[in-house]
Each structure stands twice: as C-alpha cells, then as structure tokens.
Coordinates of C-alpha atoms and ligand atoms in Angstrom, one line a residue:
X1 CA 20.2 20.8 12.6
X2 CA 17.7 23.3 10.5
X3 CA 14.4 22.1 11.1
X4 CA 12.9 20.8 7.8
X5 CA 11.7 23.1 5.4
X6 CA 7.8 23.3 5.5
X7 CA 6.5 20.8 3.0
X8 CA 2.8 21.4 1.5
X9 CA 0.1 20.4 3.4
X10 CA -1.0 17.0 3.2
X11 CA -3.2 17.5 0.0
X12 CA -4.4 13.8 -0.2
X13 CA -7.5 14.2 -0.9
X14 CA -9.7 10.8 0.2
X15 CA -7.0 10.5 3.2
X16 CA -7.6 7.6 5.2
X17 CA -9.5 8.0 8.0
X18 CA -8.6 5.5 10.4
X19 CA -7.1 6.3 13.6
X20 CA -3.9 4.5 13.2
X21 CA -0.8 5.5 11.0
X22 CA 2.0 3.5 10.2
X23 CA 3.9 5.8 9.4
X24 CA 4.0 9.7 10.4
X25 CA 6.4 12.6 9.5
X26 CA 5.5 15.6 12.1
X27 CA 5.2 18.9 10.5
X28 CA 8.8 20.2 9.9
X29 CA 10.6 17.2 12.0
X30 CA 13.6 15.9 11.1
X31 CA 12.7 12.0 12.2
X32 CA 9.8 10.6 11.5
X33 CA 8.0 8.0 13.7
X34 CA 6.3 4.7 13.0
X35 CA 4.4 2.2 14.6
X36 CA 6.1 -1.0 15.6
X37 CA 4.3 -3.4 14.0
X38 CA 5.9 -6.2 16.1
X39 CA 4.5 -5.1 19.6
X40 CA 0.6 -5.5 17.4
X41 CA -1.9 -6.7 17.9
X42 CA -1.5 -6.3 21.9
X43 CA 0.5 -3.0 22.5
X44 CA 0.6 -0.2 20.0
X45 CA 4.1 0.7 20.2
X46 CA 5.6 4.1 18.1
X47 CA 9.0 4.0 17.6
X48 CA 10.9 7.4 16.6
X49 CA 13.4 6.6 13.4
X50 CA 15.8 10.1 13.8
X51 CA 19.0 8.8 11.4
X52 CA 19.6 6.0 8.1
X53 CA 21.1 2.9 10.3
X54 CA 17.5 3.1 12.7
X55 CA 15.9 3.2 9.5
X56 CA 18.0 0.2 7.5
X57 CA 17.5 -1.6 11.1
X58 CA 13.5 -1.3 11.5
X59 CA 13.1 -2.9 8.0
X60 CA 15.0 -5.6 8.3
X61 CA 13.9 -6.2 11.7
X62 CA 10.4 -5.4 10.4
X63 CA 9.3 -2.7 12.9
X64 CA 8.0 -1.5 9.6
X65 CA 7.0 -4.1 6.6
X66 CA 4.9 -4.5 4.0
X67 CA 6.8 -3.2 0.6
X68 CA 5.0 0.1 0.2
X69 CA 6.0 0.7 3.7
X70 CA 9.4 -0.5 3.3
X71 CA 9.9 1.7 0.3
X72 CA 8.5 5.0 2.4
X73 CA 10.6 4.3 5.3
X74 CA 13.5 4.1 2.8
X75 CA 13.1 7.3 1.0
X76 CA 12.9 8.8 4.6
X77 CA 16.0 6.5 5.5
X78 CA 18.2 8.6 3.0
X79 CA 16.9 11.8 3.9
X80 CA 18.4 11.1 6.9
X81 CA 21.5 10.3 5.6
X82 CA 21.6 13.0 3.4
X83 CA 20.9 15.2 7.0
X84 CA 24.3 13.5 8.1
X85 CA 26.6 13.9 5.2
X86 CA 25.6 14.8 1.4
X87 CA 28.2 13.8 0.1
X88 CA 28.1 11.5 -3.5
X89 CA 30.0 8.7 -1.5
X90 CA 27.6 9.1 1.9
X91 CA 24.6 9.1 -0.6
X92 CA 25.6 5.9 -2.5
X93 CA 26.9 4.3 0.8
X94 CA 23.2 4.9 2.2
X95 CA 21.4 3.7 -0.8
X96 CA 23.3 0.3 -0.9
X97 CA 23.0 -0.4 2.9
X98 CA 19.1 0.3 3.0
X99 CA 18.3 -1.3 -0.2
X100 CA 20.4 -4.2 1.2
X101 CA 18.1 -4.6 4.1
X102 CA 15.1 -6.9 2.3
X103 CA 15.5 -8.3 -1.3
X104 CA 11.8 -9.2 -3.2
X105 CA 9.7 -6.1 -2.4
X106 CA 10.9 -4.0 -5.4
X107 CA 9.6 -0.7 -3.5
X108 CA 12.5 -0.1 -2.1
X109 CA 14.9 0.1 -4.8
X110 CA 11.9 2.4 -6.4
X111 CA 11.7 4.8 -3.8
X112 CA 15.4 4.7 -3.3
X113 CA 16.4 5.5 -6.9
X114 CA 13.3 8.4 -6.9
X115 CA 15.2 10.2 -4.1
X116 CA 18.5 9.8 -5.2
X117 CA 17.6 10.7 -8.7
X118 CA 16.2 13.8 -7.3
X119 CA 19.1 15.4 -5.6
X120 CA 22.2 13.6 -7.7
X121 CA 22.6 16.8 -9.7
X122 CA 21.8 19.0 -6.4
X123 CA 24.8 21.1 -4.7
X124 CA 25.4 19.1 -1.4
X125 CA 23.7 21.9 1.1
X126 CA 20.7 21.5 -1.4
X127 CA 20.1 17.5 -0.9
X128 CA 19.0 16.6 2.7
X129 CA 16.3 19.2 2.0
X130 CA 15.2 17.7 -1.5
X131 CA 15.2 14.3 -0.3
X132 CA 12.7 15.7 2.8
X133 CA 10.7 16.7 0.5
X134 CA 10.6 13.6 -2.3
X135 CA 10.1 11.1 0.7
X136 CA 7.1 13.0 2.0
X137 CA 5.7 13.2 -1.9
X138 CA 6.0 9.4 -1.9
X139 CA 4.1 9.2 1.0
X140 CA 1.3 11.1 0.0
X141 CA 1.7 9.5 -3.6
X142 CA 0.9 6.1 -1.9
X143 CA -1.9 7.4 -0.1
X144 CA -4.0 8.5 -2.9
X145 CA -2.7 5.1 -5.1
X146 CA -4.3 3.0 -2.3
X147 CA -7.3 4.8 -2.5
X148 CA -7.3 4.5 -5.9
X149 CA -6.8 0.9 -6.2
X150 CA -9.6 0.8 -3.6
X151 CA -12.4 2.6 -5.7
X152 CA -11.1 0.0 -8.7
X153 CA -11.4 -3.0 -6.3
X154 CA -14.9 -1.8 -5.0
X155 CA -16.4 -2.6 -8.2
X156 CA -15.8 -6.4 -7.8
X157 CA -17.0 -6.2 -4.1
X158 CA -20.2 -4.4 -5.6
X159 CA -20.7 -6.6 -8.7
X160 CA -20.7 -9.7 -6.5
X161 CA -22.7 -7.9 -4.1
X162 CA -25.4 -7.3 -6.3
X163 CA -25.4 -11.1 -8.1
X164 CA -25.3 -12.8 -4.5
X165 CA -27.6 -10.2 -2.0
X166 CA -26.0 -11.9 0.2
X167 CA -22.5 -11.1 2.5
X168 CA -19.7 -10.9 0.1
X169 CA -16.6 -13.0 1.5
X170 CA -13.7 -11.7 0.7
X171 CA -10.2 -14.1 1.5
X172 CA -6.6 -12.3 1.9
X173 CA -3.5 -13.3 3.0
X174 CA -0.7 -11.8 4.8
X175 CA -1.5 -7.8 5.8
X176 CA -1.5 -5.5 2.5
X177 CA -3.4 -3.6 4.7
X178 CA -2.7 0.3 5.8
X179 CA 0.1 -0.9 8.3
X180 CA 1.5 -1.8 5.1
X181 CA 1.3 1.7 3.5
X182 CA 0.8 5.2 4.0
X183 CA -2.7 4.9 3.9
X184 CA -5.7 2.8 2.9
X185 CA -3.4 -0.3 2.0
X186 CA -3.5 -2.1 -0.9
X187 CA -5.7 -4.8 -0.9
X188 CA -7.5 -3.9 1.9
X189 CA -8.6 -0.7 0.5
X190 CA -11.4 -1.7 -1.8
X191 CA -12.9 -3.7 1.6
X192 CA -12.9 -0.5 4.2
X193 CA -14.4 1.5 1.3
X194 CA -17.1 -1.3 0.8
X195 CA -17.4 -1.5 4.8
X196 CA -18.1 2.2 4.5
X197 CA -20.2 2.8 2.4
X198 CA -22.6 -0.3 3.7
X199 CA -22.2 -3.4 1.7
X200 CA -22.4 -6.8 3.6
X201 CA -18.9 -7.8 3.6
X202 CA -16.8 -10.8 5.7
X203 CA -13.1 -11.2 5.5
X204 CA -11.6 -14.5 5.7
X205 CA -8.0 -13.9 7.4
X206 CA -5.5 -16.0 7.0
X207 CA -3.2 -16.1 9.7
X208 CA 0.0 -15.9 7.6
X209 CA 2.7 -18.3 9.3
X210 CA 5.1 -18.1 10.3
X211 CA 5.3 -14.3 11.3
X212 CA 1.2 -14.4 11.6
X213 CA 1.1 -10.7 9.9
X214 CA -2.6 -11.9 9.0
X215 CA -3.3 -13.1 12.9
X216 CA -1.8 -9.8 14.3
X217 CA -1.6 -7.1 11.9
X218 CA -4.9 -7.7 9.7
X219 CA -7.1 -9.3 12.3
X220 CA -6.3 -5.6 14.7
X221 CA -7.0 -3.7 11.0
X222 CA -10.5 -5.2 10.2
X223 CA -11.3 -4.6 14.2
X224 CA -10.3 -1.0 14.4
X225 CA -12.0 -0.7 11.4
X226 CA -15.4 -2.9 12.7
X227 CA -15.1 -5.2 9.6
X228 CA -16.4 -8.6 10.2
X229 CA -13.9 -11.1 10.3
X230 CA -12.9 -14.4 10.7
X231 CA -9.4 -16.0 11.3
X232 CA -8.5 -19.2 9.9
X233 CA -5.1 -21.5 9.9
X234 CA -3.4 -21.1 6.6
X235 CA -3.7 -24.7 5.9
X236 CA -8.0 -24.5 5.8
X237 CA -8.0 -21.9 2.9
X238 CA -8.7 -24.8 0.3
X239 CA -11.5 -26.2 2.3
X240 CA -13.0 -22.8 2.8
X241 CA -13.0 -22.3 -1.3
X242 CA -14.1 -25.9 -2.0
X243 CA -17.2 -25.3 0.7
X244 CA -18.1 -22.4 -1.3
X245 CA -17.7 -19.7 1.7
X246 CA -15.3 -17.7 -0.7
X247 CA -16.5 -15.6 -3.1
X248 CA -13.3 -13.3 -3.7
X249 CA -9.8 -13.6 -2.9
X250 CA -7.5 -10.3 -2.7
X251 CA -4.0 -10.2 -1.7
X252 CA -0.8 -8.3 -1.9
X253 CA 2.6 -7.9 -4.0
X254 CA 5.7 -7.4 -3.3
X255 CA 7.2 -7.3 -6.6
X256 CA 5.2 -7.8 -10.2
X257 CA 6.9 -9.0 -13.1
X258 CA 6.4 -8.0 -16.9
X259 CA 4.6 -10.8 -17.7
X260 CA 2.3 -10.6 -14.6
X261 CA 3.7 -13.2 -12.2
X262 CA 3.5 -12.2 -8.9
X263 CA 5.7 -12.5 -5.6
X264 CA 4.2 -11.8 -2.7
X265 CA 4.3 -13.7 1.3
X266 CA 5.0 -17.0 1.4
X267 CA 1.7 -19.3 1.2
X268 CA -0.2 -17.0 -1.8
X269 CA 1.2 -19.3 -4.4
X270 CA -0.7 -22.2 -2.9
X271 CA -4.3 -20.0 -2.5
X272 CA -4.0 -19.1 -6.5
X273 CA -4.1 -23.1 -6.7
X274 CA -6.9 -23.4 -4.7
X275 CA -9.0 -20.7 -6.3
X276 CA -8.0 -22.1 -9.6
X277 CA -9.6 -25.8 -8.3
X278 CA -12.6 -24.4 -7.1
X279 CA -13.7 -21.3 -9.3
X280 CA -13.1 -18.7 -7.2
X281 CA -11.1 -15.2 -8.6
X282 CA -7.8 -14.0 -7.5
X283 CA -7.1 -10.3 -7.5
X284 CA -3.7 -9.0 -7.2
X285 CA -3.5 -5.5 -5.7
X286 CA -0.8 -4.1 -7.4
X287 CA 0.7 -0.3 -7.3
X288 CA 2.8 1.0 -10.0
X289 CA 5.7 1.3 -7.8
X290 CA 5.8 -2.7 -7.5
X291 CA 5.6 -3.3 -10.7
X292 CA 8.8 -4.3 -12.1
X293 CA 9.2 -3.7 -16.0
X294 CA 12.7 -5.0 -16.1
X295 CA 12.2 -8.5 -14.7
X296 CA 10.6 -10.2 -18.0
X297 CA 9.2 -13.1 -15.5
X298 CA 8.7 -14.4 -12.3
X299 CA 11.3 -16.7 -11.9
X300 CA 14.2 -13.8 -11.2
X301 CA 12.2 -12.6 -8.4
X302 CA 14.5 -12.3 -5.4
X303 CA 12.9 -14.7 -2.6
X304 CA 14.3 -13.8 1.1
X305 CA 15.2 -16.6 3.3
X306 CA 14.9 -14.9 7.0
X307 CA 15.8 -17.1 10.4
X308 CA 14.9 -20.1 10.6
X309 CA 13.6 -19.0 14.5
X310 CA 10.7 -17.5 12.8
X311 CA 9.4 -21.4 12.0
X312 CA 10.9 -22.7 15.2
X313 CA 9.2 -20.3 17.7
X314 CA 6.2 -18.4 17.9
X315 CA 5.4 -15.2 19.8
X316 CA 2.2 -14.0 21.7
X317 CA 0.7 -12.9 24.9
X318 CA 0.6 -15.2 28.1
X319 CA -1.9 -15.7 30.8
X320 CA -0.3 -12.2 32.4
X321 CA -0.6 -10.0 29.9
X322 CA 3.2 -10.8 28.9
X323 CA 4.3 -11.1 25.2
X324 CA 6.6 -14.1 25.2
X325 CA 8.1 -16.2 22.6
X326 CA 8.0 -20.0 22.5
X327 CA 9.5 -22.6 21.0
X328 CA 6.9 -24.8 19.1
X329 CA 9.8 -27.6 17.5
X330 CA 12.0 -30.0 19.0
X331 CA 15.3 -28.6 20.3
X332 CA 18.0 -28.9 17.4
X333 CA 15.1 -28.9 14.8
X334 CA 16.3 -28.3 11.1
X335 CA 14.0 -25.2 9.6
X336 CA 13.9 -23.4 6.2
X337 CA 11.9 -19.7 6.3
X338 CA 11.3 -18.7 2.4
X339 CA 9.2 -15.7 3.0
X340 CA 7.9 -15.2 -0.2
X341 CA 6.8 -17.2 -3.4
X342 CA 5.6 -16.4 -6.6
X343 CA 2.0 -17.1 -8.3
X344 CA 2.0 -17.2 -12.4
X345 CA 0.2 -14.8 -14.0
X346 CA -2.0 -17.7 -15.4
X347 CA -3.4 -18.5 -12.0
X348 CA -4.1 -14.1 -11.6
X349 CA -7.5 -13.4 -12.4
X350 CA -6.9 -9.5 -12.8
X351 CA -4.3 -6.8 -11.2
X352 CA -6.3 -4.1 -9.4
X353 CA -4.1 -1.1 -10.1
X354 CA -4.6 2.7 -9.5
X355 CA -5.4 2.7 -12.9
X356 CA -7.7 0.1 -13.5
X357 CA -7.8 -3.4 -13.7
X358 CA -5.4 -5.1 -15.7
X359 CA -4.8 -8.8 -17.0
X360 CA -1.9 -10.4 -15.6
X361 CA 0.1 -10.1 -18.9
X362 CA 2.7 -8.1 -20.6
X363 CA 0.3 -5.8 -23.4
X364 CA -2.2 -5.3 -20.7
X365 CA 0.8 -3.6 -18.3
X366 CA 2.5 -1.7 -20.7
X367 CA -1.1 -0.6 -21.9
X368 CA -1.6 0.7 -18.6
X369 CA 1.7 2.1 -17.4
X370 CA 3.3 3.1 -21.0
X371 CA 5.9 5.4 -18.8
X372 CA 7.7 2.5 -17.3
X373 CA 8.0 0.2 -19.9
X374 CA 10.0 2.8 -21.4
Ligands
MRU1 O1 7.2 -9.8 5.0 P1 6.2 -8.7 4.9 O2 5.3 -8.6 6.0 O3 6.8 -7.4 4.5 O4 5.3 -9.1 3.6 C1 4.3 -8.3 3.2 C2 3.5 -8.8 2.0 O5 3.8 -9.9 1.4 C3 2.4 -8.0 1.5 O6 1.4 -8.7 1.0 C4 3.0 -7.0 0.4 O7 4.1 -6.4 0.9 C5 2.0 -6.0 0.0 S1 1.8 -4.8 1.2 C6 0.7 -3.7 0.5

C-alpha cells in the first residue's frame, strides 16, 4: 500500500495546546489512531483504526463520539475504503454503511458527502489519495472552527466577568469538549481560552446519564486542563440555577435546524427549561458543519434509541483498580435509552458560531451562513 501522499503541514494556526488528541493522523500513515474514549477517565487507551469497518465500528460503539468527531473519523473511514477498492459501488457501499452507524449528529452525513463529492468525478487510482487529503482538511477545518467559536464565546465569559468580579460559573452538559473534536471542542473552547488567559472561571459538570460522558470525559478535560470544576447529578441542575450558582450555561449540538431548534444529548432539553425559569442564558455552540439547512425544524431531527443496557448498568473502577460494569436495576427491568432530545429555539438564548453569535432563528442563520442555505 503507497504510503499517503504528504499532506500540508498542520497550518492551524491557534492549535490546541493540550496534551491529549482525540484523534491523530501520523504524517503520511495510512490509519489513523484515536483515543478510546470508553477506557477515560481511568486508562488513556489509543486505538489504531487501519480500514472503513474499524472505523463504522468505533462510532457506533463510541470509541470515538461527539458529532464533530464522528464526522472526522468518517471522512477518514472512507479514505480507507477508498484505499481498499475505488470503485463507484465500493464508494457508495462505504458511505451508506458509516453514515448508517449513528443517526442525529448531522456531521457525519457532512463530512461524508464533502469526501465523496470530492473524488466522485476522480479516475479510481486518483480517489484514496483525494479522500486522504479532504479528511485531513476537515480536521484541521474543525480545529480552527472550535477556536473560533471559542474567541466568540469568550466575550460572554468576559462580559459577565466584568459585571460580577466575581468567579464566572459556567454549566454544560454532556462533553462538547476537545475529545469531541479535533481540537479545542466546541463549547468548551471559549472556557480553556478564558482559563488561559486568567479569568476566574468554575464549571458546573453535569454528569450526563446514562453514558456519564460529563463524569468521565469532561470532568478528565477540565482536570488536564486545571479548570476548576465541580460534578453534579443531572437531576440538581435546576436547583443549582434556582440558587443562583449559575451564571452561564454552554452546551453542545448535534444537529441544528433552520429555525434554530437544537438536538443535542439527552437531558439538554430539560436545562433550557430550567434556565428559562430562573433567568439564566443558554448558549448553543454550534459549527457550521451541524447546522442543518434542509430540516425546516426540530421535530425531524433523527433521535437514536441505543441499548437499553446503557440505563440498566453502569460502568467504573472497583476497589482494585478494575473497570467493571454493574447492574444498577432489577433483573428483567424494562428500559428505554433516547440519547438525544431537542431544545426549541425559543428557549436558545444565542448560537455561538465560528462566525459570530447568532439568534436561534431562520434570518439570523442564513444571515450568517448565506452558502448553505443555498
Ligand atoms: O452520544 P455522544 O457522546 O456522541 O453525544 C455528544 C453530544 O451530544 C455533544 O454535545 C455534541 O455531539 C457536540 S460535541 C462538540
């Protein structure tokens, strides 16, 4: 197999520095490697993803999630592919099995159409090479959007920074973080840049039931990172806004509809609520790439419905050091695992894109991203 041909070098300028990658394509590899985000926060586990089934079978088993992630590892999932066969029927065959693999975060149908629009009209021996070379570009893109978004979503941390003198406390939900990315994440981006440059900042995490992605993923983020946290059981994150120990509340998306409604991890539907009842704003961290211009609202989001065994049982680390699942229900115990809602765009204070902050409504979107409204 040709080594891959030698992409640019990583001109992101404003990379993120932290010491942890989610996901990595070495210098001229043909594979690319990623952390497997399962084994967090007690083992830091890289698993090597060298052909498209790997690839289809870390999203779905969420080795890799988080939808800008989940669109990257995607791309990179037909490049493989591609390396394999290049065929028109092995390229559509590859596209319809990985975008098969989750249904809400709209990334993944974006990045998927990106690389197969980019080497449909490409002679076969031409593809694998093109697709290389589009999935690392998506990468990078993503990069420098988080960092953008960040900058965008400084100004609010700053804003209230300067009203209150005191620490700004900043709730999220889930992990939109850099393990969810290529860099930065999404809403966590505008916190490390605040935590770097000095501002007196506490994040509420939410632990994120049942898969805990806030307990494991964005507790070890805000750690690595020294950003003082605090973890908190989903169920408290009305309380906490009511007491008045929230003076922000940024989250993720998984998918963004034209009108602004929002579907993101299961559980941010019921913050907006809260926030609504008690005062306190709700950012959306939203990239262009999940923004979705053809879904005119929420309601035809695509909600997954994983195993039920996600409810039922609950992984962690024992007494010995052993990561061990445990069941926390009765035996035979109906459960239902919707892992993803959606929040109205009435309840969305603003949309922190790379762009700018947006309202959560039609005009205000296509003001901002004319190109894919079309
Ligand atoms: O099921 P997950 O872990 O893939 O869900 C992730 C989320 O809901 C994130 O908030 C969203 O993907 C944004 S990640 C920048």
């Amino acid at each position: 197999m040709p080594s891959c041909p030698p992409s640019p070098p990583d001109p992101v300028p404003d990379r993120d520095p932290a010491s942890y990658r989610a996901l990595v394509h070495p210098e001229g590899a043909r594979y690319i490697e990623a952390l497997d985000q399962r084994a967090l926060p007690h083992a830091v586990v890289t698993a090597r993803i060298a052909d498209a089934d790997t690839a289809a079978l870390a999203i779905r088993r969420m080795w890799v999630r988080g939808a800008p992630l989940i669109g990257a590892v995607g791309a990179y999932g037909l490049a493989l592919a591609l390396d394999r066969d290049a065929s028109d029927a092995a390229l559509t065959k590859a596209h319809a099995a990985l975008d098969a693999t989750r249904p809400t975060a709209v990334n993944l149908r974006w990045a998927l159409d990106r690389v197969r629009a980019a080497v449909a009209r490409l002679p076969e021996p031409e593809r694998a090479d093109a697709a290389w070379r589009e999935a690392d570009a998506i990468r990078r893109e993503d990069e420098a959007i988080n960092h953008a978004i960040g900058t965008h979503g400084l100004a609010l941390i700053r804003a209230i920074a300067a009203r209150k003198g005191g620490p700004v406390n900043v709730m999220t939900h889930c992990n939109a973080g850099a393990l969810a990315t290529c860099g930065w994440g999404t809403a966590t981006a505008p916190l490390f840049l605040a935590h770097t440059e000095g501002l007196a900042l506490h994040v509420w995490v939410s632990e994120t039931r049942p898969r805990l992605q806030g307990a494991n993923l964005t507790a070890w983020e805000m750690g690595r990172r020294g950003v003082p946290h605090t973890l908190f059981a989903d169920a408290a994150a009305a309380l906490l806004m009511r007491c008045g120990d929230v003076d922000l509340i940024l989250v993720g998306a998984d998918r963004v509809a034209a009108n602004g409604d929002v579907g993101n991890k299961i559980g941010t539907y019921g913050k907006a609520l809260a926030a609504r009842d008690n005062g306190v704003p709700f950012y959306v961290a939203l990239p262009s790439p999940t923004l979705d211009p053809a879904l005119a609202s929420g309601d035809a989001i695509p909600i997954e419905a994983r195993s039920p065994d996600e409810v039922l049982a609950v992984t962690g680390r024992d007494h010995y050091g052993h990561t061990t699942t445990v069941a926390i229900a009765p035996e035979g115990t109906r459960a239902i695992n919707y892992a993803f809602d959606v929040t109205p765009a009435r309840l969305v204070t603003g949309l922190v894109t790379e762009r700018g902050i947006a309202a959560a409504e039609r005009d205000a979107l296509v003001a901002m991203f004319p190109e894919r409204f079309g």
